[in-house]
Short mmCIF file of C-alpha atoms in Angstrom, two decimals:
data_model
loop_
_atom_site.label_atom_id
_atom_site.label_comp_id
_atom_site.label_asym_id
_atom_site.label_seq_id
_atom_site.Cartn_x
_atom_site.Cartn_y
_atom_site.Cartn_z
CA MET A 62 82.87 97.43 71.88
CA LYS A 63 82.96 100.76 73.71
CA ASP A 64 84.09 100.71 77.31
CA TYR A 65 80.96 102.53 78.46
CA ASP A 66 78.42 105.21 77.51
CA LEU A 67 77.67 108.21 79.72
CA ILE A 68 75.10 111.01 79.59
CA THR A 69 73.97 113.72 82.01
CA LEU A 70 70.30 114.61 82.47
CA SER A 71 69.11 118.21 82.80
CA ASN A 72 68.77 117.77 86.59
CA GLY A 73 72.42 116.68 86.88
CA ILE A 74 71.88 112.94 87.31
CA ARG A 75 74.41 110.96 85.29
CA ILE A 76 73.58 107.70 83.50
CA VAL A 77 76.37 105.24 82.71
CA HIS A 78 75.93 101.94 80.87
CA LYS A 79 78.21 99.21 79.58
CA GLN A 80 76.79 96.84 77.03
CA VAL A 81 77.75 93.26 77.88
CA LEU A 82 76.62 90.79 75.25
CA HIS A 83 75.53 87.19 75.82
CA THR A 84 73.65 87.74 79.08
CA GLN A 85 69.96 87.77 79.92
CA ILE A 86 70.45 89.78 83.10
CA VAL A 87 70.56 93.53 83.61
CA HIS A 88 72.26 94.80 86.76
CA CYS A 89 71.41 98.38 87.63
CA GLY A 90 71.67 100.73 90.58
CA ILE A 91 71.24 104.27 91.83
CA PHE A 92 74.28 105.66 93.63
CA LEU A 93 74.04 108.56 96.07
CA ASP A 94 77.22 110.35 97.13
CA ILE A 95 76.02 110.32 100.73
CA GLY A 96 77.25 108.11 103.53
CA SER A 97 77.88 107.84 107.22
CA ARG A 98 80.68 110.44 107.06
CA ASP A 99 78.03 113.06 106.21
CA GLU A 100 76.28 112.58 109.56
CA THR A 101 76.52 114.89 112.56
CA PRO A 102 76.83 113.26 116.01
CA VAL A 103 73.08 113.43 116.67
CA TYR A 104 72.41 111.87 113.26
CA GLN A 105 74.92 109.01 113.59
CA GLY A 106 73.44 105.98 111.85
CA ILE A 107 70.74 107.83 109.91
CA ALA A 108 72.19 107.14 106.44
CA HIS A 109 72.03 103.40 107.08
CA PHE A 110 68.56 103.77 108.65
CA TRP A 111 67.43 105.70 105.56
CA GLU A 112 68.63 102.82 103.37
CA HIS A 113 66.35 100.49 105.37
CA MET A 114 63.41 102.88 105.27
CA ALA A 115 63.52 103.25 101.47
CA PHE A 116 61.92 99.78 101.31
CA LYS A 117 59.14 100.66 103.75
CA GLY A 118 56.80 102.73 101.62
CA THR A 119 56.50 105.39 98.92
CA ARG A 120 53.57 107.49 97.75
CA LYS A 121 52.53 104.74 95.35
CA ARG A 122 53.73 101.55 97.11
CA LYS A 123 53.44 99.93 100.50
CA SER A 124 56.30 97.92 101.96
CA PHE A 125 55.02 94.53 100.78
CA HIS A 126 54.63 95.75 97.20
CA ILE A 127 58.23 97.02 97.19
CA LEU A 128 59.64 93.77 98.54
CA ASN A 129 57.48 91.60 96.26
CA SER A 130 57.88 93.56 93.04
CA ILE A 131 61.32 92.23 92.04
CA ASP A 132 61.31 88.98 94.03
CA ALA A 133 58.16 87.85 92.24
CA LEU A 134 60.01 88.20 88.94
CA GLY A 135 62.90 86.03 90.08
CA GLY A 136 65.18 89.04 90.42
CA GLU A 137 67.05 90.61 93.32
CA LEU A 138 66.56 93.97 95.01
CA ASN A 139 69.08 95.17 97.56
CA ALA A 140 70.93 98.15 99.02
CA PHE A 141 73.94 99.06 101.11
CA THR A 142 75.44 102.02 102.96
CA ASP A 143 79.11 102.74 103.51
CA LYS A 144 81.23 105.71 104.58
CA GLU A 145 80.52 107.77 101.45
CA LYS A 146 77.75 106.05 99.47
CA ILE A 147 74.18 104.81 99.65
CA VAL A 148 73.35 102.43 96.80
CA PHE A 149 70.02 100.88 95.78
CA HIS A 150 70.41 98.17 93.14
CA ALA A 151 68.52 95.45 91.31
CA SER A 152 69.26 92.48 89.05
CA VAL A 153 66.52 91.29 86.69
CA ARG A 154 65.99 89.54 83.39
CA GLN A 155 66.21 92.00 80.55
CA ARG A 156 62.46 91.96 79.89
CA TYR A 157 61.84 93.49 83.35
CA VAL A 158 64.44 96.25 83.32
CA ASP A 159 61.75 98.95 82.91
CA LYS A 160 60.11 97.81 86.16
CA ALA A 161 63.44 97.69 87.97
CA ILE A 162 64.45 101.23 87.00
CA GLU A 163 61.04 102.65 87.91
CA LEU A 164 61.12 100.91 91.30
CA LEU A 165 64.67 102.08 92.08
CA ALA A 166 63.71 105.68 91.24
CA ASP A 167 60.59 105.39 93.40
CA ILE A 168 62.27 104.10 96.56
CA THR A 169 65.24 106.45 96.20
CA PHE A 170 63.39 109.71 95.66
CA ASP A 171 59.81 109.19 96.85
CA SER A 172 60.00 107.37 100.19
CA ILE A 173 57.53 108.65 102.78
CA PHE A 174 59.06 107.17 105.98
CA PRO A 175 55.86 105.95 107.69
CA GLU A 176 56.13 106.41 111.46
CA ASN A 177 54.86 102.90 112.21
CA GLN A 178 57.49 101.45 109.89
CA ILE A 179 60.20 103.56 111.54
CA GLU A 180 59.33 102.03 114.89
CA ARG A 181 59.39 98.51 113.46
CA GLU A 182 62.66 99.01 111.57
CA ARG A 183 64.28 100.61 114.61
CA ASN A 184 64.06 97.23 116.34
CA VAL A 185 65.50 95.47 113.28
CA ILE A 186 68.55 97.77 113.32
CA LEU A 187 69.05 97.30 117.06
CA GLU A 188 69.11 93.55 116.39
CA GLU A 189 71.60 94.15 113.59
CA MET A 190 73.80 96.00 116.09
CA ALA A 191 73.62 93.08 118.51
CA MET A 192 74.54 90.66 115.71
CA TYR A 193 77.48 92.87 114.76
CA GLN A 194 78.71 92.91 118.36
CA ASP A 195 78.62 89.10 118.36
CA ASP A 196 80.86 88.91 115.28
CA PRO A 197 84.43 89.69 116.34
CA ASP A 198 85.69 90.01 112.77
CA ASP A 199 83.13 92.65 111.80
CA SER A 200 83.67 94.54 115.03
CA LEU A 201 87.45 94.39 114.56
CA PHE A 202 87.17 96.20 111.21
CA ASP A 203 84.95 98.92 112.65
CA GLU A 204 87.00 99.31 115.80
CA PHE A 205 90.10 99.74 113.66
CA ASP A 206 88.38 102.50 111.67
CA HIS A 207 87.88 104.25 114.99
CA VAL A 208 91.55 103.77 115.94
CA VAL A 209 92.71 105.32 112.66
CA PHE A 210 90.11 108.06 112.17
CA GLY A 211 89.19 108.74 115.81
CA ASN A 212 85.95 110.59 116.49
CA HIS A 213 85.71 111.95 112.96
CA PRO A 214 82.57 110.56 111.24
CA MET A 215 84.86 108.31 109.18
CA GLY A 216 85.81 106.54 112.40
CA LEU A 217 82.29 105.95 113.71
CA ASN A 218 80.12 102.89 113.23
CA ILE A 219 77.84 103.07 110.19
CA LEU A 220 75.00 101.55 112.21
CA GLY A 221 75.01 104.41 114.72
CA THR A 222 74.47 103.97 118.44
CA PRO A 223 71.44 102.59 120.28
CA ASP A 224 70.64 106.10 121.54
CA THR A 225 70.76 107.76 118.11
CA VAL A 226 68.83 104.96 116.42
CA LYS A 227 66.13 105.19 119.08
CA SER A 228 65.84 108.95 118.56
CA PHE A 229 65.12 109.21 114.81
CA ARG A 230 61.72 110.43 113.63
CA ARG A 231 60.27 111.08 110.18
CA LYS A 232 61.38 114.72 110.20
CA ASP A 233 64.99 113.66 110.83
CA PHE A 234 65.14 111.63 107.62
CA LYS A 235 63.61 114.50 105.65
CA ASN A 236 66.10 116.98 107.14
CA PHE A 237 69.09 114.74 106.49
CA ILE A 238 68.09 114.19 102.86
CA ARG A 239 67.40 117.88 102.28
CA LYS A 240 70.79 118.87 103.68
CA ASN A 241 72.85 116.28 101.82
CA ILE A 242 71.37 115.22 98.50
CA SER A 243 72.39 116.84 95.21
CA THR A 244 71.29 115.43 91.89
CA ASP A 245 74.70 116.18 90.39
CA ARG A 246 76.06 113.69 92.92
CA VAL A 247 73.65 110.94 91.82
CA VAL A 248 74.55 108.26 89.27
CA PHE A 249 72.50 105.51 87.64
CA ALA A 250 74.71 102.65 86.42
CA SER A 251 73.84 99.49 84.48
CA THR A 252 75.34 96.53 82.66
CA GLY A 253 73.56 94.17 80.30
CA SER A 254 73.07 93.28 76.65
CA MET A 255 70.65 96.14 76.00
CA SER A 256 71.96 99.06 73.96
CA ALA A 257 72.95 102.30 75.66
CA GLU A 258 70.22 104.13 73.74
CA LYS A 259 67.52 101.84 75.19
CA ILE A 260 68.87 102.14 78.74
CA PHE A 261 69.20 105.92 78.44
CA MET A 262 65.60 106.19 77.24
CA LEU A 263 64.27 104.15 80.18
CA ALA A 264 66.47 105.88 82.77
CA GLU A 265 65.51 109.31 81.50
CA LYS A 266 61.83 108.31 81.56
CA TYR A 267 61.94 107.92 85.35
CA LEU A 268 64.95 109.90 86.56
CA ALA A 269 64.45 113.09 84.54
CA LEU A 270 61.29 113.62 86.62
CA VAL A 271 63.39 114.10 89.75
CA PRO A 272 63.62 117.84 90.50
CA LYS A 273 67.08 119.36 90.45
CA LEU A 274 68.44 119.28 93.99
CA MET A 275 71.48 121.12 95.31
CA THR A 276 73.22 121.23 98.65
CA GLU A 277 76.02 123.38 99.99
CA SER A 278 76.97 120.95 102.73
CA LYS A 279 80.70 120.23 102.97
CA ARG A 280 82.33 117.12 104.32
CA LEU A 281 84.27 117.58 107.54
CA PRO A 282 88.00 117.43 106.78
CA LEU A 283 90.09 114.85 108.57
CA GLU A 284 92.38 115.77 111.40
CA LYS A 285 96.06 114.85 111.21
CA TYR A 286 96.58 111.12 111.66
CA LYS A 287 98.34 109.91 114.80
CA ALA A 288 99.50 106.33 115.27
CA LYS A 289 97.98 104.46 118.26
CA GLU A 290 98.29 101.10 119.96
CA ILE A 291 95.05 99.93 121.57
CA GLU A 292 94.00 96.78 123.42
CA LEU A 293 90.35 95.76 123.71
CA TYR A 294 88.88 92.86 125.63
CA ARG A 295 85.95 90.89 124.24
CA SER A 296 84.19 87.57 124.78
CA VAL A 297 86.29 85.75 122.18
CA ASN A 298 88.53 82.70 122.19
CA GLN A 299 91.03 83.84 119.58
CA ALA A 300 93.07 86.99 119.83
CA ARG A 301 92.54 89.26 116.83
CA CYS A 302 94.73 91.99 115.48
CA ALA A 303 94.61 94.86 112.99
CA ILE A 304 97.71 96.76 111.83
CA GLY A 305 97.65 99.73 109.45
CA ARG A 306 97.13 103.45 108.99
CA THR A 307 95.70 106.12 106.68
CA ALA A 308 96.43 105.75 102.96
CA PHE A 309 95.96 107.38 99.56
CA PRO A 310 92.63 108.87 98.36
CA ILE A 311 90.85 107.78 95.19
CA LYS A 312 92.40 110.27 92.78
CA HIS A 313 95.99 109.90 94.01
CA GLN A 314 98.45 108.82 91.34
CA GLN A 315 99.94 106.19 93.66
CA ARG A 316 96.66 104.46 94.45
CA LEU A 317 97.17 101.62 91.96
CA PRO A 318 100.84 100.98 92.85
CA PHE A 319 99.87 100.90 96.52
CA PHE A 320 97.05 98.47 95.74
CA MET A 321 99.66 96.25 94.09
CA LEU A 322 101.94 96.55 97.10
CA MET A 323 99.13 95.47 99.42
CA ASN A 324 98.34 92.62 97.05
CA ILE A 325 101.94 91.40 97.30
CA LEU A 326 101.87 91.70 101.07
CA GLY A 327 98.55 90.03 101.83
CA GLY A 328 96.25 89.78 98.84
CA PRO A 329 93.82 86.95 98.08
CA PHE A 330 96.45 84.60 96.64
CA MET A 331 97.99 81.79 98.65
CA ASN A 332 101.50 82.99 97.72
CA SER A 333 101.16 86.37 99.45
CA LYS A 334 104.02 87.19 101.81
CA LEU A 335 101.84 87.17 104.90
CA ASN A 336 100.05 83.93 104.05
CA LEU A 337 103.35 82.18 103.51
CA ALA A 338 104.91 83.59 106.69
CA LEU A 339 102.01 83.13 109.10
CA ARG A 340 100.01 80.20 107.75
CA GLU A 341 102.08 78.03 105.44
CA LYS A 342 105.41 78.15 107.29
CA ARG A 343 104.18 78.29 110.89
CA GLY A 344 100.47 77.47 111.07
CA PHE A 345 99.81 80.50 113.28
CA VAL A 346 96.63 81.62 111.50
CA TYR A 347 93.80 80.25 109.41
CA ALA A 348 93.62 83.45 107.37
CA VAL A 349 95.44 86.75 107.13
CA ASP A 350 94.20 89.57 104.92
CA ALA A 351 95.61 92.89 103.80
CA SER A 352 93.09 95.40 102.46
CA TYR A 353 93.21 98.95 101.15
CA THR A 354 90.16 101.19 100.77
CA ALA A 355 90.37 104.59 99.07
CA TYR A 356 87.91 107.40 99.83
CA SER A 357 87.43 110.85 98.32
CA ASP A 358 90.04 112.59 100.49
CA THR A 359 91.80 109.80 102.37
CA GLY A 360 92.16 106.05 102.55
CA ILE A 361 92.94 103.29 104.99
CA PHE A 362 94.88 100.06 104.85
CA GLY A 363 94.80 97.27 107.35
CA ILE A 364 96.22 93.81 107.96
CA PHE A 365 93.80 91.56 109.83
CA PHE A 366 94.26 88.13 111.42
CA GLY A 367 93.26 85.97 114.36
CA THR A 368 95.48 83.59 116.32
CA GLU A 369 95.97 81.91 119.66
CA PRO A 370 96.61 84.56 122.35
CA ALA A 371 100.01 83.04 123.13
CA ARG A 372 101.05 83.54 119.49
CA LEU A 373 99.75 87.07 119.06
CA ASP A 374 102.95 89.01 119.79
CA LYS A 375 105.03 86.66 117.63
CA SER A 376 102.50 87.03 114.79
CA VAL A 377 102.65 90.82 115.02
CA GLN A 378 106.42 90.69 114.79
CA LEU A 379 106.20 88.44 111.73
CA VAL A 380 103.86 90.89 110.01
CA LEU A 381 106.19 93.79 110.77
CA ARG A 382 109.14 91.76 109.51
CA GLU A 383 107.45 91.12 106.16
CA MET A 384 106.64 94.82 105.85
CA GLN A 385 110.23 95.70 106.71
CA GLU A 386 111.50 93.39 103.99
CA LEU A 387 109.47 95.31 101.41
CA MET A 388 111.06 98.51 102.74
CA ASP A 389 114.60 97.13 102.69
CA LYS A 390 114.77 95.29 99.37
CA PRO A 391 113.25 96.02 95.96
CA LEU A 392 111.36 93.18 94.34
CA SER A 393 113.28 91.04 91.91
CA SER A 394 112.28 91.34 88.26
CA ARG A 395 110.66 87.90 88.46
CA LYS A 396 108.58 88.75 91.53
CA LEU A 397 107.58 92.10 90.04
CA ALA A 398 106.43 90.41 86.83
CA THR A 399 104.42 87.89 88.86
CA ALA A 400 102.81 90.66 90.91
CA LYS A 401 101.78 92.45 87.73
CA GLU A 402 100.25 89.33 86.22
CA GLN A 403 98.34 88.62 89.44
CA ILE A 404 96.77 92.05 89.63
CA LYS A 405 95.91 92.03 85.91
CA GLY A 406 94.26 88.65 86.45
CA GLN A 407 92.27 89.99 89.38
CA LEU A 408 91.01 92.91 87.31
CA ALA A 409 90.08 90.62 84.41
CA LEU A 410 88.13 88.36 86.78
CA MET A 411 86.32 91.41 88.18
CA GLU A 412 85.24 92.36 84.66
CA GLU A 413 83.60 88.93 84.34
CA ASN A 414 81.31 89.77 87.30
CA ASN A 415 78.69 91.98 85.67
CA GLN A 416 77.11 93.08 88.95
CA GLY A 417 80.51 93.97 90.37
CA LEU A 418 81.27 95.82 87.15
CA MET A 419 78.07 97.86 87.48
CA LEU A 420 78.92 98.74 91.09
CA MET A 421 82.45 99.76 90.12
CA MET A 422 81.16 101.97 87.30
CA GLY A 423 78.68 103.81 89.51
CA ARG A 424 81.28 104.51 92.16
CA SER A 425 83.87 105.57 89.63
CA VAL A 426 81.61 108.09 87.89
CA ILE A 427 80.70 109.69 91.24
CA ASP A 428 84.30 109.77 92.45
CA THR A 429 86.19 110.65 89.28
CA GLY A 430 83.61 111.50 86.61
CA LYS A 431 84.62 108.58 84.39
CA VAL A 432 85.19 104.84 84.21
CA PRO A 433 88.83 103.87 83.61
CA SER A 434 89.43 101.57 80.65
CA PHE A 435 91.00 98.19 81.27
CA GLU A 436 93.75 99.13 78.80
CA ALA A 437 94.62 102.33 80.70
CA VAL A 438 94.75 100.48 84.02
CA GLU A 439 96.84 97.71 82.48
CA GLN A 440 99.32 100.25 81.11
CA ARG A 441 99.67 101.88 84.54
CA ILE A 442 100.36 98.44 86.00
CA LEU A 443 103.02 97.76 83.38
CA ASP A 444 104.68 101.11 84.19
CA ILE A 445 105.14 100.28 87.89
CA GLU A 446 108.78 99.72 88.81
CA ALA A 447 110.34 97.93 91.77
CA ASP A 448 111.82 101.12 93.23
CA GLU A 449 108.39 102.79 93.17
CA LEU A 450 106.97 99.97 95.29
CA GLN A 451 109.95 100.09 97.65
CA ASN A 452 109.56 103.85 98.10
CA LEU A 453 105.86 103.36 98.83
CA ALA A 454 106.67 100.68 101.40
CA GLN A 455 109.18 102.99 103.10
CA LYS A 456 106.61 105.76 103.21
CA MET A 457 103.59 103.72 104.33
CA PHE A 458 105.00 100.85 106.41
CA ALA A 459 107.29 102.78 108.77
CA PRO A 460 106.61 101.13 112.16
CA ALA A 461 106.33 104.44 114.02
CA LYS A 462 103.42 105.43 111.75
CA LEU A 463 101.44 102.20 112.15
CA SER A 464 98.43 101.80 114.42
CA ILE A 465 97.92 98.44 116.09
CA LEU A 466 94.63 97.19 117.54
CA LYS A 467 94.58 93.99 119.59
CA MET A 468 91.27 92.36 120.51
CA LEU A 469 91.96 89.97 123.38
CA PRO A 470 89.88 87.38 125.23
CA GLN A 471 88.45 88.48 128.53
CA ASN A 472 89.96 86.65 131.49
#
């Protein structure tokens, strides 16, 4: 079986499909290379607001018809916005894939942003902001983005601010789209048992009608990173902490080795260094996570945990000690082999999730122009040596370069 099939339409939109046999479900989505980092200060939050408004009416559909069209078929219709992407996606039984693709094209490219719906959805987003403020874990992640990236758009909340959200009008959405959308930065991705030829025919039927769009807008480059230590006070019982810094961008040759290093430090397995040190040996935390996210021109890694306030400083020192150990000593051959098997297992499990596979493919084609084969990724993993991981640790985990955010209970 081929890894994937890829074509480019005359308007620049790329279509990527992976045939996955023995499933009745097609997962498909339209990916726009636009996100919150493309906003100016007065437009902060408009990408996320646009994602909401895509479901509120097109030239041929009212809001109810959009929401009912896939749900009534037993499928799922959803969307999300992040720093660099807006994605509209659907999952349906194979017999309804034509309807799903047509609907996704309609809401992505033919939304009309009714003023009455803008007013209604404005209140929904303000409630979403309030909900986010009440969740200390979500707010910790976003606050840490701000610590690392500062006032650059990468460091600002995707939801925007109450003032910006209250200010948006129909013309603002139109202006933002006109300034940022290019069809050569749009990808349609799908997985399912249908052949690539059938998917390409259906996708072209609806997406080739989109006029070729071009923009000359450029993303604001990042300023030089500076490590910071910040304390915030919130209405929480636990103290929470984030430790990390900027990291490698998507196309960097050390992205995969660094992902492995973060996996060893605090990945999803119970035998990660941080889980053993903080939870299993001392019972200081319920959970500790280490994550790494790569973007087009930068990246960020963070270690996140919550603990009793009296144990916070000790927990921070334990985290730093585990990072220092990775700097001081190369992994043994046994531990390196285990780390390789773990990451290969994670990737194999991800391939079993067809929706996750579709989302990965769409992102990858936008970011790199291709989808990496499992065999190529596996070979890169096999090529990683202990001294490469130690050198990465020395480069990335140096204490003087780390930012630390502490979220503490208000007295």
